[in-house]
Amino acid sequence: MPELPEVETVRRGLLPAMQGARFLSVSAHRQDLRWPLPPQFATRLKGATVERLTRRGKYLLAALSSGDTLIMHLGMSGSFRISNGLAADAASRHGAHDHVVFVMSSGATVTFNDPRRFGSMLLIPSTELETHRLMRGIGPEPLDGDFDGAALARACAGRAVSLKAALSNQKIVAGLGNIYVCEALNRARLSPRRKASTLGGGGAAKKRADALAAAIKAVLADAIEAGGSSLRDHRRPDGELGLFQHRFRVYDRAGEPCPNRGCTGTIRRIVQNGRSTFFCPVCQR
DNA sequence: AGCTCGACCTGCACGC
DNA sequence: TGCGTGCAGGTCGAGC
């Protein structure tokens, strides 16, 4: 499910259920997510209050009153669902792939579901967050004010890889994945096959970097405003569908006309680094 | 160090 | 109907 807009949508959906609320009970129906759940997972959470629920790239971070931070990642197929039934009920009444259930003092039950189990939950002392191996080295937040063409060009300097590979790399920019990389490159009219290092330098290179940084910000902001994308039946925590999939310009649109103004090209699918890329070979150079 | 690729897992859509 | 194949919004770690 999750690239930055979906994770941000999940975060906003979970806020009223989790932020400021205490864990009344925690049930782990499966320990073997991407990594095994930490020892004493339920015990360490129980009784703690979620002081702040934030996001870094595609990670959700719950800072707890206990001094720990709960790090959550949705992998490819993870989702959260909020329900409000009787607490004892809700925790025991769980369906297929409901791996973790939090019963919160807000009255909400928060259920983590993840068929493929590429998602993860970790618990680490908050003081170690910044130096943690999963956090250290994550690139700039693309929606932050100081992310711009120059920052992007700097991160791509000397990179022999394609723009597609570079933007998919969380160390270069945080939060982009297969969909939004394709979408941003189409908006910026840049080829996914172009070398990332060609964003560096003056003149035309600077124009490319500025256009790409602006396109990344725009597509992410538009997608968040639409509540993210809902593919394959995925839902937001409140059960609503995100709507941005209807506004994809290229993703999964091979054979359709390029939507860029004045362009008569046709969207094509290619494979880069083992993943589908969708782009317009006519206007994306 | 950077880069490519296989591996991790389940489910679904497709063709035979 | 069943079975095989390929594909899916991620990312880690082995091996060059």
PDB file of C-alpha atoms (C1' of nucleotides) in Angstrom:
ATOM      1  CA  MET A   1       0.000   0.000   0.000  1.00  0.00           C
ATOM      2  CA  PRO A   2       2.314   2.599   1.112  1.00  0.00           C
ATOM      3  CA  GLU A   3       4.352   5.368  -0.292  1.00  0.00           C
ATOM      4  CA  LEU A   4       4.638   8.691   1.474  1.00  0.00           C
ATOM      5  CA  PRO A   5       1.103   9.952   0.721  1.00  0.00           C
ATOM      6  CA  GLU A   6      -0.489   6.715   1.893  1.00  0.00           C
ATOM      7  CA  VAL A   7       1.628   6.569   5.048  1.00  0.00           C
ATOM      8  CA  GLU A   8       0.780  10.193   5.769  1.00  0.00           C
ATOM      9  CA  THR A   9      -2.906   9.453   5.220  1.00  0.00           C
ATOM     10  CA  VAL A  10      -2.642   6.516   7.596  1.00  0.00           C
ATOM     11  CA  ARG A  11      -0.911   8.711  10.165  1.00  0.00           C
ATOM     12  CA  ARG A  12      -3.652  11.313  10.011  1.00  0.00           C
ATOM     13  CA  GLY A  13      -6.286   8.618  10.268  1.00  0.00           C
ATOM     14  CA  LEU A  14      -4.635   7.105  13.325  1.00  0.00           C
ATOM     15  CA  LEU A  15      -4.113  10.409  15.148  1.00  0.00           C
ATOM     16  CA  PRO A  16      -7.496  10.623  16.884  1.00  0.00           C
ATOM     17  CA  ALA A  17      -7.349   6.961  17.847  1.00  0.00           C
ATOM     18  CA  MET A  18      -3.769   6.871  19.082  1.00  0.00           C
ATOM     19  CA  GLN A  19      -2.193  10.216  19.865  1.00  0.00           C
ATOM     20  CA  GLY A  20      -2.680  11.021  23.542  1.00  0.00           C
ATOM     21  CA  ALA A  21      -4.156   7.580  24.155  1.00  0.00           C
ATOM     22  CA  ARG A  22      -2.821   4.711  26.262  1.00  0.00           C
ATOM     23  CA  PHE A  23      -2.383   1.096  25.162  1.00  0.00           C
ATOM     24  CA  LEU A  24      -4.944  -0.833  27.229  1.00  0.00           C
ATOM     25  CA  SER A  25      -4.076  -4.140  25.625  1.00  0.00           C
ATOM     26  CA  VAL A  26      -1.856  -5.385  22.840  1.00  0.00           C
ATOM     27  CA  SER A  27      -2.279  -8.737  21.099  1.00  0.00           C
ATOM     28  CA  ALA A  28       0.241 -10.111  18.651  1.00  0.00           C
ATOM     29  CA  HIS A  29      -1.323 -12.921  16.666  1.00  0.00           C
ATOM     30  CA  ARG A  30       1.809 -13.380  14.604  1.00  0.00           C
ATOM     31  CA  GLN A  31       5.355 -12.535  15.593  1.00  0.00           C
ATOM     32  CA  ASP A  32       6.989 -13.180  12.229  1.00  0.00           C
ATOM     33  CA  LEU A  33       6.579  -9.980  10.286  1.00  0.00           C
ATOM     34  CA  ARG A  34       9.519  -8.790   8.227  1.00  0.00           C
ATOM     35  CA  TRP A  35      11.459  -9.053  11.453  1.00  0.00           C
ATOM     36  CA  PRO A  36      10.263 -10.908  14.524  1.00  0.00           C
ATOM     37  CA  LEU A  37       8.381  -8.630  16.902  1.00  0.00           C
ATOM     38  CA  PRO A  38      10.671  -7.491  19.733  1.00  0.00           C
ATOM     39  CA  PRO A  39      10.724  -9.563  22.925  1.00  0.00           C
ATOM     40  CA  GLN A  40       8.066  -8.508  25.435  1.00  0.00           C
ATOM     41  CA  PHE A  41       6.386  -6.450  22.705  1.00  0.00           C
ATOM     42  CA  ALA A  42       2.934  -6.377  24.306  1.00  0.00           C
ATOM     43  CA  THR A  43       4.259  -5.900  27.828  1.00  0.00           C
ATOM     44  CA  ARG A  44       6.461  -2.991  26.860  1.00  0.00           C
ATOM     45  CA  LEU A  45       3.580  -1.205  25.127  1.00  0.00           C
ATOM     46  CA  LYS A  46       0.861  -1.810  27.650  1.00  0.00           C
ATOM     47  CA  GLY A  47       0.132   1.221  29.845  1.00  0.00           C
ATOM     48  CA  ALA A  48       2.258   3.562  27.739  1.00  0.00           C
ATOM     49  CA  THR A  49       0.778   6.705  26.216  1.00  0.00           C
ATOM     50  CA  VAL A  50       1.409   7.719  22.605  1.00  0.00           C
ATOM     51  CA  GLU A  51       2.748  11.228  23.006  1.00  0.00           C
ATOM     52  CA  ARG A  52       3.279  11.938  19.320  1.00  0.00           C
ATOM     53  CA  LEU A  53       2.553  10.030  16.139  1.00  0.00           C
ATOM     54  CA  THR A  54       4.859  11.221  13.373  1.00  0.00           C
ATOM     55  CA  ARG A  55       6.235  10.040  10.054  1.00  0.00           C
ATOM     56  CA  ARG A  56       9.717   9.791   8.597  1.00  0.00           C
ATOM     57  CA  GLY A  57       9.730   8.712   4.965  1.00  0.00           C
ATOM     58  CA  LYS A  58       7.548   5.616   4.902  1.00  0.00           C
ATOM     59  CA  TYR A  59       7.933   4.925   8.629  1.00  0.00           C
ATOM     60  CA  LEU A  60       5.315   5.744  11.243  1.00  0.00           C
ATOM     61  CA  LEU A  61       6.825   6.677  14.599  1.00  0.00           C
ATOM     62  CA  ALA A  62       4.908   6.575  17.865  1.00  0.00           C
ATOM     63  CA  ALA A  63       6.851   8.311  20.651  1.00  0.00           C
ATOM     64  CA  LEU A  64       5.755   6.721  23.924  1.00  0.00           C
ATOM     65  CA  SER A  65       5.643   7.962  27.505  1.00  0.00           C
ATOM     66  CA  SER A  66       7.754   4.932  28.446  1.00  0.00           C
ATOM     67  CA  GLY A  67      10.752   6.402  26.635  1.00  0.00           C
ATOM     68  CA  ASP A  68      10.486   3.983  23.730  1.00  0.00           C
ATOM     69  CA  THR A  69       9.503   4.726  20.166  1.00  0.00           C
ATOM     70  CA  LEU A  70       7.338   2.283  18.245  1.00  0.00           C
ATOM     71  CA  ILE A  71       8.557   2.174  14.642  1.00  0.00           C
ATOM     72  CA  MET A  72       6.038   0.839  12.131  1.00  0.00           C
ATOM     73  CA  HIS A  73       6.409   0.125   8.423  1.00  0.00           C
ATOM     74  CA  LEU A  74       3.609  -1.081   6.151  1.00  0.00           C
ATOM     75  CA  GLY A  75       5.766  -2.968   3.677  1.00  0.00           C
ATOM     76  CA  MET A  76       3.901  -3.705   0.449  1.00  0.00           C
ATOM     77  CA  SER A  77       0.557  -4.799   1.799  1.00  0.00           C
ATOM     78  CA  GLY A  78       0.178  -3.453   5.320  1.00  0.00           C
ATOM     79  CA  SER A  79      -2.837  -1.477   6.470  1.00  0.00           C
ATOM     80  CA  PHE A  80      -4.430  -0.256   9.689  1.00  0.00           C
ATOM     81  CA  ARG A  81      -8.096  -0.435  10.536  1.00  0.00           C
ATOM     82  CA  ILE A  82      -9.850   1.411  13.316  1.00  0.00           C
ATOM     83  CA  SER A  83     -12.915  -0.057  14.939  1.00  0.00           C
ATOM     84  CA  ASN A  84     -14.880   0.982  17.966  1.00  0.00           C
ATOM     85  CA  GLY A  85     -16.627  -2.114  19.287  1.00  0.00           C
ATOM     86  CA  LEU A  86     -16.277  -3.425  22.816  1.00  0.00           C
ATOM     87  CA  ALA A  87     -12.584  -3.547  23.554  1.00  0.00           C
ATOM     88  CA  ALA A  88     -12.372  -7.135  24.742  1.00  0.00           C
ATOM     89  CA  ASP A  89     -14.387  -8.229  21.751  1.00  0.00           C
ATOM     90  CA  ALA A  90     -12.462  -6.330  19.156  1.00  0.00           C
ATOM     91  CA  ALA A  91      -9.120  -7.746  20.242  1.00  0.00           C
ATOM     92  CA  SER A  92     -10.266 -11.337  20.021  1.00  0.00           C
ATOM     93  CA  ARG A  93     -12.358 -10.975  16.886  1.00  0.00           C
ATOM     94  CA  HIS A  94      -9.623 -10.772  14.310  1.00  0.00           C
ATOM     95  CA  GLY A  95      -9.528 -11.942  10.726  1.00  0.00           C
ATOM     96  CA  ALA A  96      -6.989 -13.306   8.286  1.00  0.00           C
ATOM     97  CA  HIS A  97      -3.652 -11.461   8.412  1.00  0.00           C
ATOM     98  CA  ASP A  98      -4.664  -9.324  11.378  1.00  0.00           C
ATOM     99  CA  HIS A  99      -1.259  -9.626  13.050  1.00  0.00           C
ATOM    100  CA  VAL A 100      -1.312  -6.982  15.758  1.00  0.00           C
ATOM    101  CA  VAL A 101      -4.255  -5.437  17.626  1.00  0.00           C
ATOM    102  CA  PHE A 102      -3.998  -2.381  19.883  1.00  0.00           C
ATOM    103  CA  VAL A 103      -6.877  -1.549  22.181  1.00  0.00           C
ATOM    104  CA  MET A 104      -6.478   2.127  23.057  1.00  0.00           C
ATOM    105  CA  SER A 105      -7.841   4.204  25.928  1.00  0.00           C
ATOM    106  CA  SER A 106      -9.490   6.438  23.307  1.00  0.00           C
ATOM    107  CA  GLY A 107     -12.008   3.662  22.820  1.00  0.00           C
ATOM    108  CA  ALA A 108     -10.543   2.761  19.435  1.00  0.00           C
ATOM    109  CA  THR A 109      -9.196  -0.619  18.473  1.00  0.00           C
ATOM    110  CA  VAL A 110      -6.370  -0.386  15.954  1.00  0.00           C
ATOM    111  CA  THR A 111      -5.688  -3.499  13.905  1.00  0.00           C
ATOM    112  CA  PHE A 112      -2.598  -4.020  11.771  1.00  0.00           C
ATOM    113  CA  ASN A 113      -3.251  -6.285   8.791  1.00  0.00           C
ATOM    114  CA  ASP A 114      -0.514  -7.369   6.390  1.00  0.00           C
ATOM    115  CA  PRO A 115      -0.979 -10.369   4.070  1.00  0.00           C
ATOM    116  CA  ARG A 116       2.582 -10.436   2.752  1.00  0.00           C
ATOM    117  CA  ARG A 117       4.207  -9.640   6.084  1.00  0.00           C
ATOM    118  CA  PHE A 118       6.812  -7.309   4.568  1.00  0.00           C
ATOM    119  CA  GLY A 119       5.746  -4.787   7.173  1.00  0.00           C
ATOM    120  CA  SER A 120       7.422  -4.459  10.545  1.00  0.00           C
ATOM    121  CA  MET A 121       7.135  -3.148  14.084  1.00  0.00           C
ATOM    122  CA  LEU A 122      10.148  -2.299  16.203  1.00  0.00           C
ATOM    123  CA  LEU A 123      10.490  -0.852  19.642  1.00  0.00           C
ATOM    124  CA  ILE A 124      13.608   1.127  20.457  1.00  0.00           C
ATOM    125  CA  PRO A 125      14.626   3.693  23.077  1.00  0.00           C
ATOM    126  CA  SER A 126      13.671   7.128  21.745  1.00  0.00           C
ATOM    127  CA  THR A 127      17.163   8.394  22.456  1.00  0.00           C
ATOM    128  CA  GLU A 128      18.490   5.928  19.866  1.00  0.00           C
ATOM    129  CA  LEU A 129      15.999   6.840  17.166  1.00  0.00           C
ATOM    130  CA  GLU A 130      18.188   9.121  15.097  1.00  0.00           C
ATOM    131  CA  THR A 131      21.109   6.748  15.051  1.00  0.00           C
ATOM    132  CA  HIS A 132      19.037   3.637  14.490  1.00  0.00           C
ATOM    133  CA  ARG A 133      20.083   1.695  11.396  1.00  0.00           C
ATOM    134  CA  LEU A 134      16.640   2.126   9.822  1.00  0.00           C
ATOM    135  CA  MET A 135      16.529   5.897  10.352  1.00  0.00           C
ATOM    136  CA  ARG A 136      20.150   6.849   9.847  1.00  0.00           C
ATOM    137  CA  GLY A 137      20.798   7.728   6.249  1.00  0.00           C
ATOM    138  CA  ILE A 138      17.202   8.349   5.197  1.00  0.00           C
ATOM    139  CA  GLY A 139      17.239  11.225   2.722  1.00  0.00           C
ATOM    140  CA  PRO A 140      15.478  14.575   2.971  1.00  0.00           C
ATOM    141  CA  GLU A 141      11.715  14.830   3.421  1.00  0.00           C
ATOM    142  CA  PRO A 142      10.538  16.040   0.027  1.00  0.00           C
ATOM    143  CA  LEU A 143       7.745  18.181   1.487  1.00  0.00           C
ATOM    144  CA  ASP A 144      10.091  20.077   3.795  1.00  0.00           C
ATOM    145  CA  GLY A 145      10.809  23.671   2.868  1.00  0.00           C
ATOM    146  CA  ASP A 146      14.508  23.122   2.410  1.00  0.00           C
ATOM    147  CA  PHE A 147      14.057  20.375  -0.163  1.00  0.00           C
ATOM    148  CA  ASP A 148      14.574  21.913  -3.590  1.00  0.00           C
ATOM    149  CA  GLY A 149      16.326  21.344  -6.888  1.00  0.00           C
ATOM    150  CA  ALA A 150      19.726  22.085  -5.388  1.00  0.00           C
ATOM    151  CA  ALA A 151      19.197  19.578  -2.573  1.00  0.00           C
ATOM    152  CA  LEU A 152      18.042  16.966  -5.055  1.00  0.00           C
ATOM    153  CA  ALA A 153      20.960  17.585  -7.388  1.00  0.00           C
ATOM    154  CA  ARG A 154      23.366  17.313  -4.460  1.00  0.00           C
ATOM    155  CA  ALA A 155      21.884  13.961  -3.430  1.00  0.00           C
ATOM    156  CA  CYS A 156      22.146  12.692  -7.013  1.00  0.00           C
ATOM    157  CA  ALA A 157      25.681  13.962  -7.617  1.00  0.00           C
ATOM    158  CA  GLY A 158      27.976  11.318  -9.028  1.00  0.00           C
ATOM    159  CA  ARG A 159      25.200   8.746  -9.265  1.00  0.00           C
ATOM    160  CA  ALA A 160      25.556   6.479 -12.265  1.00  0.00           C
ATOM    161  CA  VAL A 161      22.062   5.064 -11.801  1.00  0.00           C
ATOM    162  CA  SER A 162      18.894   6.085 -13.613  1.00  0.00           C
ATOM    163  CA  LEU A 163      16.588   8.740 -12.214  1.00  0.00           C
ATOM    164  CA  LYS A 164      14.068   5.963 -11.593  1.00  0.00           C
ATOM    165  CA  ALA A 165      16.527   4.086  -9.389  1.00  0.00           C
ATOM    166  CA  ALA A 166      17.790   7.230  -7.684  1.00  0.00           C
ATOM    167  CA  LEU A 167      14.349   8.530  -6.722  1.00  0.00           C
ATOM    168  CA  SER A 168      13.331   5.080  -5.510  1.00  0.00           C
ATOM    169  CA  ASN A 169      16.333   5.079  -3.183  1.00  0.00           C
ATOM    170  CA  GLN A 170      15.219   6.200   0.283  1.00  0.00           C
ATOM    171  CA  LYS A 171      18.726   7.511   1.008  1.00  0.00           C
ATOM    172  CA  ILE A 172      18.397  10.076  -1.775  1.00  0.00           C
ATOM    173  CA  VAL A 173      14.816  11.224  -1.107  1.00  0.00           C
ATOM    174  CA  ALA A 174      12.499   9.869   1.577  1.00  0.00           C
ATOM    175  CA  GLY A 175       9.116   8.404   0.848  1.00  0.00           C
ATOM    176  CA  LEU A 176       8.900   7.898  -2.896  1.00  0.00           C
ATOM    177  CA  GLY A 177       8.098   4.491  -4.368  1.00  0.00           C
ATOM    178  CA  ASN A 178       7.256   2.981  -7.707  1.00  0.00           C
ATOM    179  CA  ILE A 179       4.089   4.988  -8.349  1.00  0.00           C
ATOM    180  CA  TYR A 180       5.104   8.467  -7.304  1.00  0.00           C
ATOM    181  CA  VAL A 181       8.518   8.223  -8.941  1.00  0.00           C
ATOM    182  CA  CYS A 182       6.803   7.516 -12.267  1.00  0.00           C
ATOM    183  CA  GLU A 183       4.269  10.278 -11.681  1.00  0.00           C
ATOM    184  CA  ALA A 184       6.856  12.893 -10.694  1.00  0.00           C
ATOM    185  CA  LEU A 185       9.071  12.116 -13.686  1.00  0.00           C
ATOM    186  CA  ASN A 186       6.141  12.507 -16.071  1.00  0.00           C
ATOM    187  CA  ARG A 187       5.188  15.841 -14.533  1.00  0.00           C
ATOM    188  CA  ALA A 188       8.792  17.029 -14.855  1.00  0.00           C
ATOM    189  CA  ARG A 189       9.048  15.612 -18.401  1.00  0.00           C
ATOM    190  CA  LEU A 190      12.210  13.731 -17.505  1.00  0.00           C
ATOM    191  CA  SER A 191      13.036  10.233 -18.687  1.00  0.00           C
ATOM    192  CA  PRO A 192      13.239   7.555 -15.995  1.00  0.00           C
ATOM    193  CA  ARG A 193      16.280   6.277 -17.918  1.00  0.00           C
ATOM    194  CA  ARG A 194      18.215   9.525 -17.667  1.00  0.00           C
ATOM    195  CA  LYS A 195      21.314   9.327 -15.466  1.00  0.00           C
ATOM    196  CA  ALA A 196      20.711  10.822 -12.041  1.00  0.00           C
ATOM    197  CA  SER A 197      24.016  12.677 -12.215  1.00  0.00           C
ATOM    198  CA  THR A 198      22.641  14.845 -15.045  1.00  0.00           C
ATOM    199  CA  LEU A 199      20.687  16.873 -12.501  1.00  0.00           C
ATOM    200  CA  GLY A 200      23.940  18.450 -11.352  1.00  0.00           C
ATOM    201  CA  GLY A 201      25.556  21.576 -12.811  1.00  0.00           C
ATOM    202  CA  GLY A 202      24.256  24.873 -14.111  1.00  0.00           C
ATOM    203  CA  GLY A 203      21.924  25.881 -16.927  1.00  0.00           C
ATOM    204  CA  ALA A 204      19.801  23.031 -18.277  1.00  0.00           C
ATOM    205  CA  ALA A 205      20.821  20.708 -15.442  1.00  0.00           C
ATOM    206  CA  LYS A 206      19.652  23.164 -12.811  1.00  0.00           C
ATOM    207  CA  LYS A 207      16.350  23.588 -14.668  1.00  0.00           C
ATOM    208  CA  ARG A 208      15.858  19.812 -14.654  1.00  0.00           C
ATOM    209  CA  ALA A 209      16.614  19.525 -10.949  1.00  0.00           C
ATOM    210  CA  ASP A 210      14.279  22.392 -10.080  1.00  0.00           C
ATOM    211  CA  ALA A 211      11.487  20.982 -12.231  1.00  0.00           C
ATOM    212  CA  LEU A 212      11.866  17.532 -10.709  1.00  0.00           C
ATOM    213  CA  ALA A 213      11.904  18.755  -7.114  1.00  0.00           C
ATOM    214  CA  ALA A 214       8.801  20.853  -7.821  1.00  0.00           C
ATOM    215  CA  ALA A 215       7.068  17.899  -9.504  1.00  0.00           C
ATOM    216  CA  ILE A 216       7.822  15.647  -6.531  1.00  0.00           C
ATOM    217  CA  LYS A 217       6.360  18.159  -4.101  1.00  0.00           C
ATOM    218  CA  ALA A 218       3.306  18.727  -6.275  1.00  0.00           C
ATOM    219  CA  VAL A 219       2.422  15.086  -6.839  1.00  0.00           C
ATOM    220  CA  LEU A 220       2.868  14.220  -3.153  1.00  0.00           C
ATOM    221  CA  ALA A 221       0.774  17.180  -2.017  1.00  0.00           C
ATOM    222  CA  ASP A 222      -1.963  16.363  -4.537  1.00  0.00           C
ATOM    223  CA  ALA A 223      -1.984  12.724  -3.465  1.00  0.00           C
ATOM    224  CA  ILE A 224      -2.171  13.539   0.249  1.00  0.00           C
ATOM    225  CA  GLU A 225      -5.033  15.914  -0.457  1.00  0.00           C
ATOM    226  CA  ALA A 226      -6.840  13.081  -2.244  1.00  0.00           C
ATOM    227  CA  GLY A 227      -6.305  10.772   0.746  1.00  0.00           C
ATOM    228  CA  GLY A 228      -3.593   8.744  -0.995  1.00  0.00           C
ATOM    229  CA  SER A 229      -4.146   5.987  -3.537  1.00  0.00           C
ATOM    230  CA  SER A 230      -6.253   2.891  -2.965  1.00  0.00           C
ATOM    231  CA  LEU A 231      -5.075  -0.024  -5.073  1.00  0.00           C
ATOM    232  CA  ARG A 232      -6.391  -3.548  -4.825  1.00  0.00           C
ATOM    233  CA  ASP A 233      -9.066  -2.775  -2.251  1.00  0.00           C
ATOM    234  CA  HIS A 234      -6.788  -1.135   0.247  1.00  0.00           C
ATOM    235  CA  ARG A 235      -8.531   1.173   2.677  1.00  0.00           C
ATOM    236  CA  ARG A 236      -7.619   4.034   4.929  1.00  0.00           C
ATOM    237  CA  PRO A 237      -7.820   3.418   8.687  1.00  0.00           C
ATOM    238  CA  ASP A 238     -11.320   4.941   8.757  1.00  0.00           C
ATOM    239  CA  GLY A 239     -12.455   2.590   5.991  1.00  0.00           C
ATOM    240  CA  GLU A 240     -12.600   5.297   3.342  1.00  0.00           C
ATOM    241  CA  LEU A 241     -10.907   4.843  -0.018  1.00  0.00           C
ATOM    242  CA  GLY A 242      -8.119   7.153  -1.153  1.00  0.00           C
ATOM    243  CA  LEU A 243      -8.873   8.659  -4.541  1.00  0.00           C
ATOM    244  CA  PHE A 244      -5.553   9.526  -6.098  1.00  0.00           C
ATOM    245  CA  GLN A 245      -5.403   6.378  -8.247  1.00  0.00           C
ATOM    246  CA  HIS A 246      -7.948   8.035 -10.525  1.00  0.00           C
ATOM    247  CA  ARG A 247      -5.483  10.828 -11.121  1.00  0.00           C
ATOM    248  CA  PHE A 248      -2.440   8.764 -12.072  1.00  0.00           C
ATOM    249  CA  ARG A 249      -0.996  10.201 -15.258  1.00  0.00           C
ATOM    250  CA  VAL A 250       1.180   7.245 -16.213  1.00  0.00           C
ATOM    251  CA  TYR A 251       1.198   4.541 -13.548  1.00  0.00           C
ATOM    252  CA  ASP A 252      -0.466   1.404 -14.929  1.00  0.00           C
ATOM    253  CA  ARG A 253      -1.599   3.362 -17.979  1.00  0.00           C
ATOM    254  CA  ALA A 254       0.471   1.737 -20.744  1.00  0.00           C
ATOM    255  CA  GLY A 255      -1.083   2.391 -24.150  1.00  0.00           C
ATOM    256  CA  GLU A 256      -2.964   5.491 -23.066  1.00  0.00           C
ATOM    257  CA  PRO A 257      -2.140   8.946 -24.406  1.00  0.00           C
ATOM    258  CA  CYS A 258       0.362  11.053 -22.495  1.00  0.00           C
ATOM    259  CA  PRO A 259      -1.592  13.686 -20.542  1.00  0.00           C
ATOM    260  CA  ASN A 260       1.084  16.353 -20.831  1.00  0.00           C
ATOM    261  CA  ARG A 261       0.017  19.506 -22.621  1.00  0.00           C
ATOM    262  CA  GLY A 262       0.973  19.453 -26.295  1.00  0.00           C
ATOM    263  CA  CYS A 263       2.298  15.888 -26.149  1.00  0.00           C
ATOM    264  CA  THR A 264       1.001  13.274 -28.599  1.00  0.00           C
ATOM    265  CA  GLY A 265       2.992  10.374 -27.123  1.00  0.00           C
ATOM    266  CA  THR A 266       1.717   7.088 -25.721  1.00  0.00           C
ATOM    267  CA  ILE A 267       2.522   5.781 -22.245  1.00  0.00           C
ATOM    268  CA  ARG A 268       4.870   2.841 -22.277  1.00  0.00           C
ATOM    269  CA  ARG A 269       5.796   0.214 -19.683  1.00  0.00           C
ATOM    270  CA  ILE A 270       9.402  -0.839 -19.287  1.00  0.00           C
ATOM    271  CA  VAL A 271      11.226  -2.751 -16.557  1.00  0.00           C
ATOM    272  CA  GLN A 272      14.004  -1.101 -14.570  1.00  0.00           C
ATOM    273  CA  ASN A 273      15.764  -2.838 -11.700  1.00  0.00           C
ATOM    274  CA  GLY A 274      13.116  -5.519 -11.815  1.00  0.00           C
ATOM    275  CA  ARG A 275      10.200  -3.081 -11.366  1.00  0.00           C
ATOM    276  CA  SER A 276       7.664  -1.656 -13.800  1.00  0.00           C
ATOM    277  CA  THR A 277       8.222   1.887 -14.978  1.00  0.00           C
ATOM    278  CA  PHE A 278       5.557   3.855 -16.843  1.00  0.00           C
ATOM    279  CA  PHE A 279       6.522   6.910 -18.866  1.00  0.00           C
ATOM    280  CA  CYS A 280       6.063   8.825 -22.092  1.00  0.00           C
ATOM    281  CA  PRO A 281       9.037   8.310 -24.416  1.00  0.00           C
ATOM    282  CA  VAL A 282       8.048  11.387 -26.441  1.00  0.00           C
ATOM    283  CA  CYS A 283       8.023  14.220 -23.896  1.00  0.00           C
ATOM    284  CA  GLN A 284      10.076  12.668 -21.099  1.00  0.00           C
ATOM    285  CA  ARG A 285      13.696  13.238 -22.000  1.00  0.00           C
TER     286      ARG A 285
ATOM    287  C1'  DA B   1      31.517   2.892  -1.827  1.00  0.00           C
ATOM    288  C1'  DG B   2      27.885   2.109  -5.472  1.00  0.00           C
ATOM    289  C1'  DC B   3      25.151  -1.002  -8.052  1.00  0.00           C
ATOM    290  C1'  DT B   4      22.318  -5.261  -9.409  1.00  0.00           C
ATOM    291  C1'  DC B   5      19.737  -8.816  -8.201  1.00  0.00           C
ATOM    292  C1'  DG B   6      17.622 -12.399  -5.477  1.00  0.00           C
ATOM    293  C1'  DA B   7      14.996 -13.156  -1.441  1.00  0.00           C
ATOM    294  C1'  DC B   8      11.342 -12.510   1.703  1.00  0.00           C
ATOM    295  C1'  DC B   9       5.545 -13.607   1.531  1.00  0.00           C
ATOM    296  C1'  DT B  10       0.581 -13.956  -0.051  1.00  0.00           C
ATOM    297  C1'  DG B  11      -3.021 -13.210  -3.342  1.00  0.00           C
ATOM    298  C1'  DC B  12      -4.853 -12.370  -7.670  1.00  0.00           C
ATOM    299  C1'  DA B  13      -5.488 -12.324 -12.700  1.00  0.00           C
ATOM    300  C1'  DC B  14      -4.362 -14.658 -16.549  1.00  0.00           C
ATOM    301  C1'  DG B  15      -3.832 -18.629 -20.024  1.00  0.00           C
ATOM    302  C1'  DC B  16      -3.953 -23.500 -20.847  1.00  0.00           C
TER     303       DC B  16
ATOM    304  C1'  DT C   1     -11.820 -26.989 -12.119  1.00  0.00           C
ATOM    305  C1'  DG C   2      -7.024 -26.873 -11.373  1.00  0.00           C
ATOM    306  C1'  DC C   3      -2.372 -25.557 -12.141  1.00  0.00           C
ATOM    307  C1'  DG C   4       1.458 -22.795 -13.642  1.00  0.00           C
ATOM    308  C1'  DT C   5       3.172 -18.093 -14.465  1.00  0.00           C
ATOM    309  C1'  DG C   6       3.833 -13.450 -13.620  1.00  0.00           C
ATOM    310  C1'  DC C   7       2.790  -9.514 -11.268  1.00  0.00           C
ATOM    311  C1'  DA C   8       1.896  -6.402  -7.068  1.00  0.00           C
ATOM    312  C1'  DG C   9       2.530   0.497  -3.576  1.00  0.00           C
ATOM    313  C1'  DG C  10       9.288  -2.338  -0.262  1.00  0.00           C
ATOM    314  C1'  DT C  11      13.837  -3.014   1.080  1.00  0.00           C
ATOM    315  C1'  DC C  12      17.622  -5.760   2.846  1.00  0.00           C
ATOM    316  C1'  DG C  13      21.849  -8.040   2.171  1.00  0.00           C
ATOM    317  C1'  DA C  14      25.000 -10.891  -0.803  1.00  0.00           C
ATOM    318  C1'  DG C  15      28.165 -10.542  -4.343  1.00  0.00           C
ATOM    319  C1'  DC C  16      30.322  -8.067  -7.895  1.00  0.00           C
TER     320       DC C  16
END
